[in-house]
Coordinates of C-alpha atoms and ligand atoms in Angstrom, one line a residue:
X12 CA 9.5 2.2 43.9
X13 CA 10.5 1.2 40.6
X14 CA 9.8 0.5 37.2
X15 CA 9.1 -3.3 37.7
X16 CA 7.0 -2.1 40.9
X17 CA 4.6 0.3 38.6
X18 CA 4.6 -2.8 35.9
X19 CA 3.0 -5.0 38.4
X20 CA 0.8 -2.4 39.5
X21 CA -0.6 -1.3 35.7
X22 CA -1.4 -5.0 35.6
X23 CA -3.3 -5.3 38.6
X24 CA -4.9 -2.0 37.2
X25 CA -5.8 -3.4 34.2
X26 CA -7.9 -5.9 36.1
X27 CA -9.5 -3.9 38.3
X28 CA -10.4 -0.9 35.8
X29 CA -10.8 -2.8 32.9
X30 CA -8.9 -3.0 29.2
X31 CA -11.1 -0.6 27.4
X32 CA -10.3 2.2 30.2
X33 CA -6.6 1.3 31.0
X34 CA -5.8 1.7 27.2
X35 CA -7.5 4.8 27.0
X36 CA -5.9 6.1 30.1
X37 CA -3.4 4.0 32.1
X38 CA -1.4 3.2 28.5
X39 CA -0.4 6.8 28.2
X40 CA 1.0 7.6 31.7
X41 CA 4.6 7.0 32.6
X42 CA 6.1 6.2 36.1
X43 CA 8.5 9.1 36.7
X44 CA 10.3 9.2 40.4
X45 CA 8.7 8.5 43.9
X46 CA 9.8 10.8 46.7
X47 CA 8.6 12.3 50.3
X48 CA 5.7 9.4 49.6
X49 CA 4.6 11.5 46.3
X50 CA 4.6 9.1 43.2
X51 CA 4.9 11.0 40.2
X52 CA 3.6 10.0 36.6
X53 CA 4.4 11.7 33.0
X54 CA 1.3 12.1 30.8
X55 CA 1.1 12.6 27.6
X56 CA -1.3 16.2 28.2
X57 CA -2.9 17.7 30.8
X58 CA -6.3 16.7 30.8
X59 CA -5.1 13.1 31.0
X60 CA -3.4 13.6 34.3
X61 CA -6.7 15.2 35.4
X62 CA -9.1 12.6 34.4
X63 CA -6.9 10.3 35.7
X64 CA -6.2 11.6 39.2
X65 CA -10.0 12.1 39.2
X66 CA -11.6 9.1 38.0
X67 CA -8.7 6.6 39.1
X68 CA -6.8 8.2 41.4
X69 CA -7.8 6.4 44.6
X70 CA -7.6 3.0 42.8
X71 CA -3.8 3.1 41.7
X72 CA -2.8 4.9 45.0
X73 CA -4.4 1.6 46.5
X74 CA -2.6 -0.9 44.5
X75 CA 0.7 1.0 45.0
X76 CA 0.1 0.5 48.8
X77 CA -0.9 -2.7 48.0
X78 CA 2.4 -3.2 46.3
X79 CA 4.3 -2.1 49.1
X80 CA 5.2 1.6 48.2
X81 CA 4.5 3.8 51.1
X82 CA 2.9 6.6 48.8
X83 CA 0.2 9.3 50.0
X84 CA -0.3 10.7 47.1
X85 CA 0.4 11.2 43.1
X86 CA 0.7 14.0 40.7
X87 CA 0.9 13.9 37.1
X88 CA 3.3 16.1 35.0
X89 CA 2.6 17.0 31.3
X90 CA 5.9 15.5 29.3
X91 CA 5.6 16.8 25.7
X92 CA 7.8 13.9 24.2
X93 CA 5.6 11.3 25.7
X94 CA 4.2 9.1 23.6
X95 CA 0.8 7.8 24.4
X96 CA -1.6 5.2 23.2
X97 CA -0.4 5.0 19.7
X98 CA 2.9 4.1 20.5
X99 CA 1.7 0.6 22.0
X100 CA 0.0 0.0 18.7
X101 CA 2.3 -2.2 18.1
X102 CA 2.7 -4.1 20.9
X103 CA 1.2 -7.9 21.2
X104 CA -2.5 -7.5 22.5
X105 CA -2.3 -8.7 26.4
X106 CA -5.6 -10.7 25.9
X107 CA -7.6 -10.5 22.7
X108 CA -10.9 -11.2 23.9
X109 CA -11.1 -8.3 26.5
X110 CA -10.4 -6.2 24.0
X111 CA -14.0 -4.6 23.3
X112 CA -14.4 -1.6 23.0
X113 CA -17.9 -0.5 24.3
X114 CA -18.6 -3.3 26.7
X115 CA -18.0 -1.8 30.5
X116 CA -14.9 -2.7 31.7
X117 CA -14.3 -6.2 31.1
X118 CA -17.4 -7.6 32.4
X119 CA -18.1 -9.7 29.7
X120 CA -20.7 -12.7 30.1
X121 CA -18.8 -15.5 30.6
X122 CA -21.0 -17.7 28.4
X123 CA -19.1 -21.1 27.0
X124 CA -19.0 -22.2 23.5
X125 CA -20.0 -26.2 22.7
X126 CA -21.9 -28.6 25.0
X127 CA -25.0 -27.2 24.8
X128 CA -26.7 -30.5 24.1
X129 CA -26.1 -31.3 28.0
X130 CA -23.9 -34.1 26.8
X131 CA -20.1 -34.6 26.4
X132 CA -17.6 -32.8 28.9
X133 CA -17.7 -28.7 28.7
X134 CA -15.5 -27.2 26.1
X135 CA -12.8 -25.0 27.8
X136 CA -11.9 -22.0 26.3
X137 CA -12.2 -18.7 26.9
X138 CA -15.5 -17.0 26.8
X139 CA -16.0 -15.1 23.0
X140 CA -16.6 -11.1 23.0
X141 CA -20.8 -10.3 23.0
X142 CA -19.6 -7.2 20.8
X143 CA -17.5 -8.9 18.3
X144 CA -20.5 -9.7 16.2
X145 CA -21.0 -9.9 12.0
X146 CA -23.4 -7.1 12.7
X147 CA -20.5 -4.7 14.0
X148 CA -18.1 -5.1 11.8
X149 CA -17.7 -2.5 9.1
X150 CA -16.9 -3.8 5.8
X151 CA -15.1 -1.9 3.6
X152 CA -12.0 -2.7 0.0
X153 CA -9.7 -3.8 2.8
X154 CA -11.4 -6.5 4.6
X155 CA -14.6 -7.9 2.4
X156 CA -12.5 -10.6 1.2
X157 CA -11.8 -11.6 4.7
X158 CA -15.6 -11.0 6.0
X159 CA -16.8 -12.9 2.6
X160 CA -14.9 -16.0 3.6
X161 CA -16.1 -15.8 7.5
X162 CA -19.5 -15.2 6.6
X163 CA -19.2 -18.5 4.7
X164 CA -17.6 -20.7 7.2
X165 CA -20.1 -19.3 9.6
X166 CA -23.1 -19.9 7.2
X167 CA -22.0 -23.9 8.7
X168 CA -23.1 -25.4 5.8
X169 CA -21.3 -28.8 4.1
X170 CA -16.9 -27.6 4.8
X171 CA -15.9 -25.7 1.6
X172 CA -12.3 -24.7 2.1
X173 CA -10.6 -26.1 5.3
X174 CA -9.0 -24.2 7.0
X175 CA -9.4 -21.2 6.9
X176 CA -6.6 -18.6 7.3
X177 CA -7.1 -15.1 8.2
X178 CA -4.0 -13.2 8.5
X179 CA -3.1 -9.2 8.7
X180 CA -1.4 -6.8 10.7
X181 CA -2.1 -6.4 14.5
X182 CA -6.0 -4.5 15.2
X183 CA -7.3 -5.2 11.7
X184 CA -10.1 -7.7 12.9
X185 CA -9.1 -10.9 13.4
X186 CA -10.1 -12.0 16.3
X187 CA -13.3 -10.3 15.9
X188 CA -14.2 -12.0 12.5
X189 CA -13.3 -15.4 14.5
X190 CA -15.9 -14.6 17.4
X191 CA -18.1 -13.3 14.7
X192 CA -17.9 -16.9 13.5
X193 CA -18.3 -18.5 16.4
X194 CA -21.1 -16.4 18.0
X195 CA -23.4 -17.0 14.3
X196 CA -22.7 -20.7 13.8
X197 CA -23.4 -21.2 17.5
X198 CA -26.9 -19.1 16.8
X199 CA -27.5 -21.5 14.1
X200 CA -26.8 -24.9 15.3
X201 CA -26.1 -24.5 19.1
X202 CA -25.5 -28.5 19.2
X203 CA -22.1 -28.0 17.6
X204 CA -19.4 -27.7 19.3
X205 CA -17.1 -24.8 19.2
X206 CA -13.8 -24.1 20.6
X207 CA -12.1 -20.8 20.4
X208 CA -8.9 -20.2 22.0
X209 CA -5.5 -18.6 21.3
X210 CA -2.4 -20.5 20.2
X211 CA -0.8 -19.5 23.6
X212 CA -3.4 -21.1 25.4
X213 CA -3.1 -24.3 22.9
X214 CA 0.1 -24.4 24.1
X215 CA -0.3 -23.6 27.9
X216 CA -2.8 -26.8 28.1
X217 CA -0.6 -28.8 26.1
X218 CA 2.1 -28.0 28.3
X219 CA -0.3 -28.8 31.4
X220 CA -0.8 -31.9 30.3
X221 CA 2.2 -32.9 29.5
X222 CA 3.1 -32.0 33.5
X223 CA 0.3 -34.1 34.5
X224 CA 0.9 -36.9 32.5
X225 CA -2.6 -36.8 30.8
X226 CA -2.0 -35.9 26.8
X227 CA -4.6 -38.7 26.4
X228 CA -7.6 -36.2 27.4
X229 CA -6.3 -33.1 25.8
X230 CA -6.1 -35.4 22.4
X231 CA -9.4 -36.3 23.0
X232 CA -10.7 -32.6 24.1
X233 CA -9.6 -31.8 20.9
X234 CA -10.5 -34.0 18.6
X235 CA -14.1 -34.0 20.1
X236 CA -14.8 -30.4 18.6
X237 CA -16.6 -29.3 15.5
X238 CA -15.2 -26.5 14.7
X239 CA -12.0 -25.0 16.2
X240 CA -10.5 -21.9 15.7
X241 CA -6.7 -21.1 16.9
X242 CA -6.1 -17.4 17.4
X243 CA -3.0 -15.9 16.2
X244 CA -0.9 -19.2 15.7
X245 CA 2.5 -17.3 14.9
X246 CA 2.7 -17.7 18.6
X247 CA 3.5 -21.4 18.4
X248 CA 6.2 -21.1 15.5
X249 CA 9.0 -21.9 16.4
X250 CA 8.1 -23.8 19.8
X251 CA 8.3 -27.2 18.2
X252 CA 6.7 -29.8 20.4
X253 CA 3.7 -27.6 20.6
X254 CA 3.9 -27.3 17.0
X255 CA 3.9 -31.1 16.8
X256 CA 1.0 -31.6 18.6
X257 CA -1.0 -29.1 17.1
X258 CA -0.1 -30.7 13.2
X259 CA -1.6 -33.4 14.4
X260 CA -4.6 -31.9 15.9
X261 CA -5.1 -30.6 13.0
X262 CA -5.0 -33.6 10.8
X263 CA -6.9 -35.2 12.7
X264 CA -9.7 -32.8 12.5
X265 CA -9.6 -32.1 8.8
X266 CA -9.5 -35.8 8.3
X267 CA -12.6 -36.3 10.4
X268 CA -13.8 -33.2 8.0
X269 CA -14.2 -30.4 10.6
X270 CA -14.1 -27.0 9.8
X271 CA -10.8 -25.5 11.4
X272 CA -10.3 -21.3 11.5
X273 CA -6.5 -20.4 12.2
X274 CA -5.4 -16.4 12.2
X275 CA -1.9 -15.5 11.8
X276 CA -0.3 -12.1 12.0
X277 CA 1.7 -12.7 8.4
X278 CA 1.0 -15.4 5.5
X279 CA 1.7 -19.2 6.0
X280 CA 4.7 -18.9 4.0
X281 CA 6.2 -16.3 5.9
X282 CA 6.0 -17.8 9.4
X283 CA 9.8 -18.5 9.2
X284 CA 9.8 -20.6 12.4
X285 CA 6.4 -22.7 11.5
X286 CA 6.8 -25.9 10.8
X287 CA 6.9 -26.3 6.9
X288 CA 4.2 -29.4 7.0
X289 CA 1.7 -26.6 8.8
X290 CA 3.0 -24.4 6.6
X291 CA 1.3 -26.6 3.2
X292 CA -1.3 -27.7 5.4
X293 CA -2.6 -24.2 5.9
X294 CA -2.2 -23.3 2.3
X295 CA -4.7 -25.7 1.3
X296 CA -7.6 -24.2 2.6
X297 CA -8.3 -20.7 1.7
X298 CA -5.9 -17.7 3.0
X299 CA -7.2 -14.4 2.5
X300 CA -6.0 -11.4 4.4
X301 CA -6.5 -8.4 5.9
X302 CA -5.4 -5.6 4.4
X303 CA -4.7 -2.0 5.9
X304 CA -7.5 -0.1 6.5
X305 CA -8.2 3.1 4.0
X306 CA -10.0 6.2 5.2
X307 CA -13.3 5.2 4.1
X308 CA -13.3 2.0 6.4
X309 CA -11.9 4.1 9.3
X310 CA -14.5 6.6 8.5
X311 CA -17.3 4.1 8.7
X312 CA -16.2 2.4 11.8
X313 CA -16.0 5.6 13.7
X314 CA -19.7 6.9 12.5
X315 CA -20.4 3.2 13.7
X316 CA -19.2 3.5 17.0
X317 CA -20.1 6.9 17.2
X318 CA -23.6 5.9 17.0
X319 CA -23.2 3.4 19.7
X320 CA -21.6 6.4 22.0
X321 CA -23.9 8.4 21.4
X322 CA -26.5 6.2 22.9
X323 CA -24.6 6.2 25.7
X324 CA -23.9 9.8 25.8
X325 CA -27.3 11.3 24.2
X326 CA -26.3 14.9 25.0
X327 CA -22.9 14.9 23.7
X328 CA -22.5 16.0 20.3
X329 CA -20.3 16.1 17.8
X330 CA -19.0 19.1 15.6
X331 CA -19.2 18.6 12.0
X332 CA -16.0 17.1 9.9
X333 CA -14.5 15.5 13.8
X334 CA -14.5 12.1 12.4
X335 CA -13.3 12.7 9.1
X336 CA -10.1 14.5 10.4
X337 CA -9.6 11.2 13.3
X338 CA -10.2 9.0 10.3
X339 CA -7.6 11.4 8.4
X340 CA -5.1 11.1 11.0
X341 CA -5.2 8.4 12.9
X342 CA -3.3 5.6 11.0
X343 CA -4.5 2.1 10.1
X344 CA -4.9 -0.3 13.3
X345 CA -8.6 0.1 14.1
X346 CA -7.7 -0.6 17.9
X347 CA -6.4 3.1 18.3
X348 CA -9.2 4.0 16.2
X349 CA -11.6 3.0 19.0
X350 CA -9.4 4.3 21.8
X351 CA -9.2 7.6 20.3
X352 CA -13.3 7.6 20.2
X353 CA -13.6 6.5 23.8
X354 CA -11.3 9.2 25.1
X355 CA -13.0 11.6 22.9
X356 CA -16.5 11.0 24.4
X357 CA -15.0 10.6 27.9
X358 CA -13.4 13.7 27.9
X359 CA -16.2 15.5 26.1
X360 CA -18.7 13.8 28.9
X361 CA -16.5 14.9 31.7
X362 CA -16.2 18.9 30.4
X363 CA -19.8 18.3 29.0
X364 CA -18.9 20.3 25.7
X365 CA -19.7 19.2 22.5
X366 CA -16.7 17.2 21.1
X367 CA -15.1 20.2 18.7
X368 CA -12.0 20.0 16.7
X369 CA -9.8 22.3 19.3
X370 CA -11.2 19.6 21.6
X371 CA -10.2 16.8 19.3
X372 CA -6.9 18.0 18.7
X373 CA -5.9 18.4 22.4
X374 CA -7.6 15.1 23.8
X375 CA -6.2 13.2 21.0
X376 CA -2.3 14.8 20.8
X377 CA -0.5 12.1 21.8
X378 CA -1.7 9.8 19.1
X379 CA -1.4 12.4 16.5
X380 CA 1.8 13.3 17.2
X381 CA 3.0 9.7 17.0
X382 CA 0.5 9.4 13.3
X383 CA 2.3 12.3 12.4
X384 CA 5.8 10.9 12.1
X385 CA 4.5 9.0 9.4
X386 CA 4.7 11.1 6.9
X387 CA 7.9 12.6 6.0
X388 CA 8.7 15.6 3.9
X389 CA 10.6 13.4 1.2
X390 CA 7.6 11.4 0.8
X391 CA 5.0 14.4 0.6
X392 CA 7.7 15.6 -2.2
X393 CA 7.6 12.5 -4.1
X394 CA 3.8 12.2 -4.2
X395 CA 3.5 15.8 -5.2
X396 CA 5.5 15.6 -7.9
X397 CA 3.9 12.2 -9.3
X398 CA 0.4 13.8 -8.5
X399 CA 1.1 16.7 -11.0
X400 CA 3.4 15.2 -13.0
X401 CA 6.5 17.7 -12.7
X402 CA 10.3 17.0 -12.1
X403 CA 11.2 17.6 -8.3
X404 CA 13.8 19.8 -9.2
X405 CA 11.1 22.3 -10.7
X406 CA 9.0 21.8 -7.8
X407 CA 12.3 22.8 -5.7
X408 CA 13.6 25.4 -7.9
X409 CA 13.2 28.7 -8.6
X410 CA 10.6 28.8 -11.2
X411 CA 7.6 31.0 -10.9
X412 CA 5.5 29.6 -13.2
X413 CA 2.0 28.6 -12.2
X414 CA 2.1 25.0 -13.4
X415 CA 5.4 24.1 -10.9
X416 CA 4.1 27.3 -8.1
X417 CA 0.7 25.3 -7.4
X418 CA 2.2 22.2 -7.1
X419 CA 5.0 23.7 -4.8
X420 CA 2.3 25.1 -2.6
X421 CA 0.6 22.3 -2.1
X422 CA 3.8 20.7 -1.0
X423 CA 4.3 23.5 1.9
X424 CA 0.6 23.1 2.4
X425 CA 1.1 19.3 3.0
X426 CA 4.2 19.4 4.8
X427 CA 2.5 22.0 7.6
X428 CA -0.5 19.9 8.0
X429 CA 0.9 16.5 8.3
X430 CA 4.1 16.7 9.7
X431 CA 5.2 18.3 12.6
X432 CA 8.0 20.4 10.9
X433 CA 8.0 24.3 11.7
X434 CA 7.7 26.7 8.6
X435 CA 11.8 27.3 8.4
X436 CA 12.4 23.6 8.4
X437 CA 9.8 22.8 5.8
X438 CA 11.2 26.1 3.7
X439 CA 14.8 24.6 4.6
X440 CA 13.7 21.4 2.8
X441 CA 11.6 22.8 0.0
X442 CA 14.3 25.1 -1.8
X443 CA 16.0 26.6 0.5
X444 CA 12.7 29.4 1.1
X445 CA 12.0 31.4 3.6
X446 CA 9.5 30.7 6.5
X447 CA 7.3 33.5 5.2
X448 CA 6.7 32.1 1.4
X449 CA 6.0 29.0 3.4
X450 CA 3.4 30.4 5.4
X451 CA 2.1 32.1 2.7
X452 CA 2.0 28.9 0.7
X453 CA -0.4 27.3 3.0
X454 CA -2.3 29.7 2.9
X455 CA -3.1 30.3 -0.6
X456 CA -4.0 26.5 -0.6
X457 CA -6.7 27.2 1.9
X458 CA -7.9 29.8 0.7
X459 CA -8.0 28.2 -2.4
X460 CA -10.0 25.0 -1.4
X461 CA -12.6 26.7 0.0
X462 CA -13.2 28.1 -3.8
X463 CA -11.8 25.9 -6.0
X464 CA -13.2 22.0 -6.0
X465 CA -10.1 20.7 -7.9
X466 CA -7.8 21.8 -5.7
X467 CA -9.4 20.5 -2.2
X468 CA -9.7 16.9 -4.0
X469 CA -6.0 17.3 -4.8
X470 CA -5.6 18.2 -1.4
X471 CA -7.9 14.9 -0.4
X472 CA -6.4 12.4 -2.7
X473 CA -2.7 13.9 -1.5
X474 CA -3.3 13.4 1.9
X475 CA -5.3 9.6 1.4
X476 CA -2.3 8.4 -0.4
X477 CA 0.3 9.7 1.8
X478 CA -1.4 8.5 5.2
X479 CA -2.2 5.4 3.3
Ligands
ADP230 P1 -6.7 -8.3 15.5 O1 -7.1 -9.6 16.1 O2 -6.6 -8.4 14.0 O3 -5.4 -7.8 16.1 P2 -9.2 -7.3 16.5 O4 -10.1 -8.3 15.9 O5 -8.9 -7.6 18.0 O6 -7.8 -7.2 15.7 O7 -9.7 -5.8 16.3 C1 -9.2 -4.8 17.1 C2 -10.4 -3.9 17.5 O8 -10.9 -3.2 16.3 C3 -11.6 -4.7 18.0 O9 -12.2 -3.9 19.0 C4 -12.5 -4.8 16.8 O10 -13.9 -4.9 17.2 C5 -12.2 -3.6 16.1 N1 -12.4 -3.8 14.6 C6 -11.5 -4.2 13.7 N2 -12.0 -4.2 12.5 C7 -13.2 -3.8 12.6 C8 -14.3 -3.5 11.6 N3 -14.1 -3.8 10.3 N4 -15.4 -3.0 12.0 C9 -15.6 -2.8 13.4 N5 -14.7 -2.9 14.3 C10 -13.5 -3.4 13.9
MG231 MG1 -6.3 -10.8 17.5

C-alpha cells in the first residue's frame, strides 16, 4: 500500500462519510506503513485514533480492501509533530457546496435553482447549501460591507451595481454569501432563473462542449439566465480560451442587464493571469471584500453554532469561557472554526462530559498547535513595547523599575501563553533571564488579572492584536 493507494481511499471516504466528518476526522490522520496486513495511521492525539477506529473503522478497512490492500486491520499511533485539521486550512476547498457544517453528512437536498415556471430547459448547476442562508451568517466589522452588498443584490430589485465581486481569503464566506443570494432571490421571485456554479465547472462544460461540438447550447444555457453567479473565478485565470468565453458570457449578460455575482480569492487587479478586459469589466460593478475575521465575529459564530449543537446535543454543556479561548486561538478562516466546534461536541457526546477547557485543549491540539506558530516572540516583543510605550532595549534590559518590569512581564506572560516556547527559551530571548523569573513573570500577571481590570484588558487587547 502506498501513499497514492490511501489518497484514493480518503477520497472514496470522503464520499461515503461525508465532508463535514472527514474534515473533522479523516483530514488529521496520516498513512504510516502497512505490514503483516496491519495498516497503520499517525494521528494527531489519541482520542482521534479512538473515535476513529470506533466510529469509522470498519468503513476505511473496507475501502482499503476495496482498493486492493489485503489489510485485516489498523491501528492508529499518536505522532506529536502531526499537524492536523489546521494545517489544510489552506488548501483549495475539494467542493464548496458540501462544505456545511451542521447538515449530516452530505446529504443535502438536491433541489435545482431556475425553471421553476415549468418552462425553458432545467438550469444545471449544482444544488445550493440549505444551511448557507442570510439567516446564519454572523455579521460582524469584517464582513458587513460584504453581507450589505449581498443583501442588496438579493433584495432583486431594478440591477444597481453589476457585477458584483466578493473577494477574501479562503473560509471567510463566500460561497455562503452567494447561496445566501441565491436561496432569498429564489424565495422572492421563484420565476427567475438562477445559476450558481464554480468557475471550474464553467470551464469543465465549456470544455464539454467544445468535445461535442455543441458551444451553440452552452452560449444559449447561459445567456438564458437571470442571475448568475461564478464561484471563485481565479480558477479560470490564466486558462485563456475559457477566459474568452466566459468575457463574453459576461457581456452578454450585463448588456441584456442581468445581475451577475463573481467571487475571487484576491482583487480584480491582482488576478495576474486574468484577462485584463475581465479585469475592468469586474471593476465596474462593485468589489467589496472580505476581510479577516476579528475575535468578536469568531466569537459570535461559534455561540451561533453552538446553539445549533446544542439542539442536537441537549445534554452536553459547555463550561464557561470555552468559546472565548477557541475564538482566542483558533486563527481567522471560519472553516476551522466550525471543525473545531464539531469535534468538540463529538468528542464531548462520545465521553458524555461536559465540554471543559482540559477537554478543549486536548480535542482541539492539533489545531492549536499549528495557531500557535503564529505568533512569534519578536512580534509579542514589538507589540509590548508599542502597547506601553517603552524602548525594547528597556523592556530587555536590566532595569527594575516598575514602569519597564510590568511591561516585561507581560511579555513572558504572552510569550508562555501563545507560543509554544518553554520558560528557558522564552528567558533566552527576553534578556538573557532565567527560567525561574520567567515563570514567575507569568505568574504575577495572573495573579494580577484576577485583581486588577487594567491589566487583564492589556492582557486582552495584547493578545487580539497579536492573533489578529
Ligand atoms: P469561502 O467560500 O470564502 O472559502 P465559505 O463561504 O465556504 O468560505 O465559508 C466557510 C465556512 O464558514 C462555511 O461553512 C460557512 O457557512 C462558514 N462561515 C463563513 N463566514 C460565516 C459567517 N459570517 N457566519 C456564519 N458562518 C460563516
Ligand atoms: Mg468558496
Amino acid at each position: 500500500m502506498t501513499n497514492e493507494t490511501w489518497g484514493h481511499v480518503r477520497g472514496e471516504l470522503m464520499k461515503s462519510i461525508g465532508k463535514n466528518n472527514f474534515s473533522a476526522w479523516i483530514e488529521p490522520i496520516t498513512f504510516d506503513s502497512f505490514e503483516d496486513g496491519t495498516v497503520r495511521f499517525r494521528v494527531p492525539a489519541k482520542f482521534i485514533g479512538s473515535w476513529v477506529s470506533q466510529n469509522f473503522g470498519d468503513v476505511i478497512l473496507r475501502h482499503l480492501i476495496s482498493a486492493g490492500v489485503g489489510a485485516d486491520r489498523i491501528e492508529f499511533d499518536v505522532d506529536a509533530k502531526a499537524n492536523g485539521a489546521a494545517g489544510n486550512a489552506n488548501a483549495a476547498p475539494a467542493s464548496e457546496a458540501s462544505a456545511a457544517p451542521l447538515t449530516n453528512g452530505d446529504a443535502r437536498p438536491s433541489r435545482q435553482t431556475g425553471g421553476g415556471n415549468g418552462g425553458g430547459t432545467d438550469l444545471p448547476g449544482p444544488s445550493l447549501n440549505p444551511a448557507f442562508t442570510f439567516d446564519a451568517f454572523v455579521v460582524g466589522k469584517p464582513n458587513e460591507l460584504a453581507h450589505a452588498a449581498a443583501r442588496r443584490v438579493a433584495e432583486g430589485g431594478p440591477v444597481s451595481f453589476n457585477p458584483l465581486f466578493l473577494y477574501g481569503g479562503v473560509g471567510l464566506g463566500k460561497t455562503h454569501l452567494m447561496h445566501a443570494i441565491a436561496w432569498e432571490l429564489q424565495t422572492r421571485q421563484p420565476q427567475l432563473r438562477i445559476l450558481y456554479l464554480s468557475a471550474e465547472q464553467f470551464m469543465y462544460r465549456f470544455v464539454r462542449s467544445l468535445r461535442e461540438k455543441d458551444t451553440l447550447s452552452f452560449k444559449e444555457m447561459f445567456r438564458s439566465v437571470d442571475v448568475l453567479m461564478v464561484d471563485d473565478v481565479q480558477f479560470i485565470a490564466g486558462k485563456n480560451s475559457t477566459q474568452e468565453e466566459f468575457f463574453h458570457t459576461f457581456n452578454a449578460l450585463i448588456e441584456m442587464g442581468k445581475q451577475i455575482v463573481i467571487s475571487g480569492d484576491r482583487a480584480p487587479v491582482d488576478m495576474e493571469d486574468l484577462d485584463n478586459r475581465i479585469a475592468s469589466r469586474l471593476q465596474c460593478g462593485l468589489v467589496v471584500d472580505l476581510h479577516p475575521t476579528d475575535y468578536e465575529l469568531r466569537l459570535g459564530i461559534l455561540q451561533a453554532k453552538a446553539e445549533v449543537y446544542r439542539k442536537r446535543y441537549p445534554d452536553l454543556q459547555i463550561a464557561a469561557g470555552v468559546l472565548e479561548f477557541v475564538a482566542h486561538r483558533i486563527s481567522t478562516n471560519v472553516r476551522v472554526l466550525e471543525g473545531a466546534l464539531t469535534r468538540l461536541f463529538a468528542f464531548a457526546d462520545l465521553i458524555g462530559s461536559e465540554i471543559t477547557m482540559d477537554l478543549t485543549q486536548e480535542c482541539l491540539s492539533d489545531i492549536l498547535r499549528a495557531t500557535d506558530r503564529k505568533v512569534t516572540m519578536d512580534e509579542i516583543i514589538k507589540k509590548v513595547c508599542e502597547h506601553y510605550n517603552i524602548r525594547q532595549a528597556d523592556l530587555l534590559g536590566p532595569s527594575r523599575a516598575r514602569n519597564n518590569a510590568r511591561p516585561r512581564q507581560m511579555a513572558m506572560y504572552l510569550c508562555k501563553t501563545l507560543t509554544t516556547r518553554s520558560l528557558p527559551e522564552i528567558g533566552r530571548k527576553l534578556g538573557r533571564r532565567d527560567h525561574t523569573t520567567i515563570l514567575h513573570g507569568v505568574r504575577k500577571i495572573e495573579e494580577l488579572m484576577a485583581v486588577d481590570s487594567q491589566i487583564a484588558e492589556d492582557a486582552e487587547l495584547l493578545r487580539r492584536m497579536l492573533e489578529a
